Amino acid sequence: MAKNIYVGNLPFRTTEENVRDLFARYGGVQSVKLISDRETGKPRGFGFVEMDDDTAADEAIRSLDGADFEGRNLKVNEAKPRAPRPPRRPAW
């Protein structure tokens, strides 16, 4: 079963490919999603990595939490399920 991992304190210049390469050292990576600001499109400094194997994901979390990546100390842990958002009101 795949495990979703939160990755925080990412350098703003990093790419999904760089993050994929970092996590691929520990096992198969299904997807990488770096989060950008909706209005400006600028990176927000965090993202999510989905890994194929729970054991590999746990090893990546243990190894990479606090590790230096492109000059920043990463914050890595298992992602929490997204809380439901209230419906948006029309903007009129």
PDB file of C-alpha atoms in Angstrom:
ATOM      1  CA  MET A   1       0.000   0.000   0.000  1.00  0.00           C
ATOM      2  CA  ALA A   2       1.249   3.505  -0.818  1.00  0.00           C
ATOM      3  CA  LYS A   3       2.103   5.985   1.917  1.00  0.00           C
ATOM      4  CA  ASN A   4       1.766   9.753   1.571  1.00  0.00           C
ATOM      5  CA  ILE A   5       4.596  11.823   3.107  1.00  0.00           C
ATOM      6  CA  TYR A   6       4.628  15.526   3.998  1.00  0.00           C
ATOM      7  CA  VAL A   7       7.900  17.310   3.159  1.00  0.00           C
ATOM      8  CA  GLY A   8       8.343  20.788   4.623  1.00  0.00           C
ATOM      9  CA  ASN A   9      10.990  23.527   4.638  1.00  0.00           C
ATOM     10  CA  LEU A  10      11.840  22.853   0.999  1.00  0.00           C
ATOM     11  CA  PRO A  11      13.996  25.405  -0.803  1.00  0.00           C
ATOM     12  CA  PHE A  12      11.811  27.525  -3.089  1.00  0.00           C
ATOM     13  CA  ARG A  13      14.081  26.777  -6.067  1.00  0.00           C
ATOM     14  CA  THR A  14      13.804  22.974  -5.808  1.00  0.00           C
ATOM     15  CA  THR A  15      11.920  20.931  -8.402  1.00  0.00           C
ATOM     16  CA  GLU A  16       9.686  17.875  -8.268  1.00  0.00           C
ATOM     17  CA  GLU A  17      12.463  15.958 -10.028  1.00  0.00           C
ATOM     18  CA  ASN A  18      14.983  16.869  -7.280  1.00  0.00           C
ATOM     19  CA  VAL A  19      12.584  15.718  -4.561  1.00  0.00           C
ATOM     20  CA  ARG A  20      11.765  12.521  -6.505  1.00  0.00           C
ATOM     21  CA  ASP A  21      15.484  11.718  -6.795  1.00  0.00           C
ATOM     22  CA  LEU A  22      15.989  12.297  -3.064  1.00  0.00           C
ATOM     23  CA  PHE A  23      13.186   9.916  -2.046  1.00  0.00           C
ATOM     24  CA  ALA A  24      13.956   7.332  -4.761  1.00  0.00           C
ATOM     25  CA  ARG A  25      17.077   6.390  -2.781  1.00  0.00           C
ATOM     26  CA  TYR A  26      14.723   4.657  -0.329  1.00  0.00           C
ATOM     27  CA  GLY A  27      12.262   3.006  -2.731  1.00  0.00           C
ATOM     28  CA  GLY A  28       9.744   3.536  -5.503  1.00  0.00           C
ATOM     29  CA  VAL A  29       8.124   6.964  -5.720  1.00  0.00           C
ATOM     30  CA  GLN A  30       4.594   7.079  -7.169  1.00  0.00           C
ATOM     31  CA  SER A  31       4.179  10.841  -7.199  1.00  0.00           C
ATOM     32  CA  VAL A  32       5.613  14.170  -6.048  1.00  0.00           C
ATOM     33  CA  LYS A  33       3.501  17.319  -5.662  1.00  0.00           C
ATOM     34  CA  LEU A  34       5.071  20.647  -4.691  1.00  0.00           C
ATOM     35  CA  ILE A  35       2.524  23.184  -3.494  1.00  0.00           C
ATOM     36  CA  SER A  36       2.362  26.671  -5.024  1.00  0.00           C
ATOM     37  CA  ASP A  37       0.416  29.755  -4.023  1.00  0.00           C
ATOM     38  CA  ARG A  38      -2.888  29.897  -5.931  1.00  0.00           C
ATOM     39  CA  GLU A  39      -2.680  33.594  -6.712  1.00  0.00           C
ATOM     40  CA  THR A  40       1.027  34.168  -7.363  1.00  0.00           C
ATOM     41  CA  GLY A  41       2.121  30.703  -8.485  1.00  0.00           C
ATOM     42  CA  LYS A  42       5.199  30.981  -6.250  1.00  0.00           C
ATOM     43  CA  PRO A  43       6.335  27.875  -4.353  1.00  0.00           C
ATOM     44  CA  ARG A  44       5.147  27.618  -0.746  1.00  0.00           C
ATOM     45  CA  GLY A  45       8.096  25.527   0.464  1.00  0.00           C
ATOM     46  CA  PHE A  46       6.333  22.242   1.081  1.00  0.00           C
ATOM     47  CA  GLY A  47       4.965  19.291  -0.791  1.00  0.00           C
ATOM     48  CA  PHE A  48       3.911  15.649  -0.713  1.00  0.00           C
ATOM     49  CA  VAL A  49       5.611  12.456  -1.838  1.00  0.00           C
ATOM     50  CA  GLU A  50       3.710   9.209  -2.332  1.00  0.00           C
ATOM     51  CA  MET A  51       5.862   6.088  -2.033  1.00  0.00           C
ATOM     52  CA  ASP A  52       5.030   2.559  -3.202  1.00  0.00           C
ATOM     53  CA  ASP A  53       6.069   0.691  -0.061  1.00  0.00           C
ATOM     54  CA  ASP A  54       5.278   1.541   3.579  1.00  0.00           C
ATOM     55  CA  THR A  55       8.596   0.155   4.824  1.00  0.00           C
ATOM     56  CA  ALA A  56      10.581   2.261   2.340  1.00  0.00           C
ATOM     57  CA  ALA A  57       8.467   5.307   3.215  1.00  0.00           C
ATOM     58  CA  ASP A  58       9.127   4.830   6.948  1.00  0.00           C
ATOM     59  CA  GLU A  59      12.873   4.551   6.271  1.00  0.00           C
ATOM     60  CA  ALA A  60      12.782   7.736   4.152  1.00  0.00           C
ATOM     61  CA  ILE A  61      10.934   9.583   6.935  1.00  0.00           C
ATOM     62  CA  ARG A  62      13.450   8.456   9.577  1.00  0.00           C
ATOM     63  CA  SER A  63      16.449   9.282   7.404  1.00  0.00           C
ATOM     64  CA  LEU A  64      15.330  12.580   5.875  1.00  0.00           C
ATOM     65  CA  ASP A  65      13.588  14.329   8.781  1.00  0.00           C
ATOM     66  CA  GLY A  66      16.025  17.081   9.787  1.00  0.00           C
ATOM     67  CA  ALA A  67      18.422  16.267   6.923  1.00  0.00           C
ATOM     68  CA  ASP A  68      20.054  19.049   4.923  1.00  0.00           C
ATOM     69  CA  PHE A  69      18.654  19.406   1.399  1.00  0.00           C
ATOM     70  CA  GLU A  70      19.926  22.233  -0.807  1.00  0.00           C
ATOM     71  CA  GLY A  71      20.875  24.233   2.296  1.00  0.00           C
ATOM     72  CA  ARG A  72      17.649  23.716   4.288  1.00  0.00           C
ATOM     73  CA  ASN A  73      16.796  21.233   7.059  1.00  0.00           C
ATOM     74  CA  LEU A  74      13.798  19.210   5.902  1.00  0.00           C
ATOM     75  CA  LYS A  75      10.727  18.468   7.987  1.00  0.00           C
ATOM     76  CA  VAL A  76       9.484  15.025   6.911  1.00  0.00           C
ATOM     77  CA  ASN A  77       6.612  13.027   8.379  1.00  0.00           C
ATOM     78  CA  GLU A  78       3.613  10.944   7.396  1.00  0.00           C
ATOM     79  CA  ALA A  79       0.966  13.192   5.861  1.00  0.00           C
ATOM     80  CA  LYS A  80      -2.275  13.611   7.764  1.00  0.00           C
ATOM     81  CA  PRO A  81      -5.535  13.203   5.877  1.00  0.00           C
ATOM     82  CA  ARG A  82      -6.835  16.494   4.551  1.00  0.00           C
ATOM     83  CA  ALA A  83      -9.647  17.947   6.637  1.00  0.00           C
ATOM     84  CA  PRO A  84     -12.872  18.648   4.754  1.00  0.00           C
ATOM     85  CA  ARG A  85     -13.230  22.279   3.758  1.00  0.00           C
ATOM     86  CA  PRO A  86     -16.463  24.218   4.099  1.00  0.00           C
ATOM     87  CA  PRO A  87     -18.147  25.054   0.790  1.00  0.00           C
ATOM     88  CA  ARG A  88     -16.975  28.266  -0.859  1.00  0.00           C
ATOM     89  CA  ARG A  89     -19.385  31.141  -1.076  1.00  0.00           C
ATOM     90  CA  PRO A  90     -19.947  32.698  -4.474  1.00  0.00           C
ATOM     91  CA  ALA A  91     -17.864  35.832  -5.089  1.00  0.00           C
ATOM     92  CA  TRP A  92     -20.456  38.222  -6.455  1.00  0.00           C
TER      93      TRP A  92
END
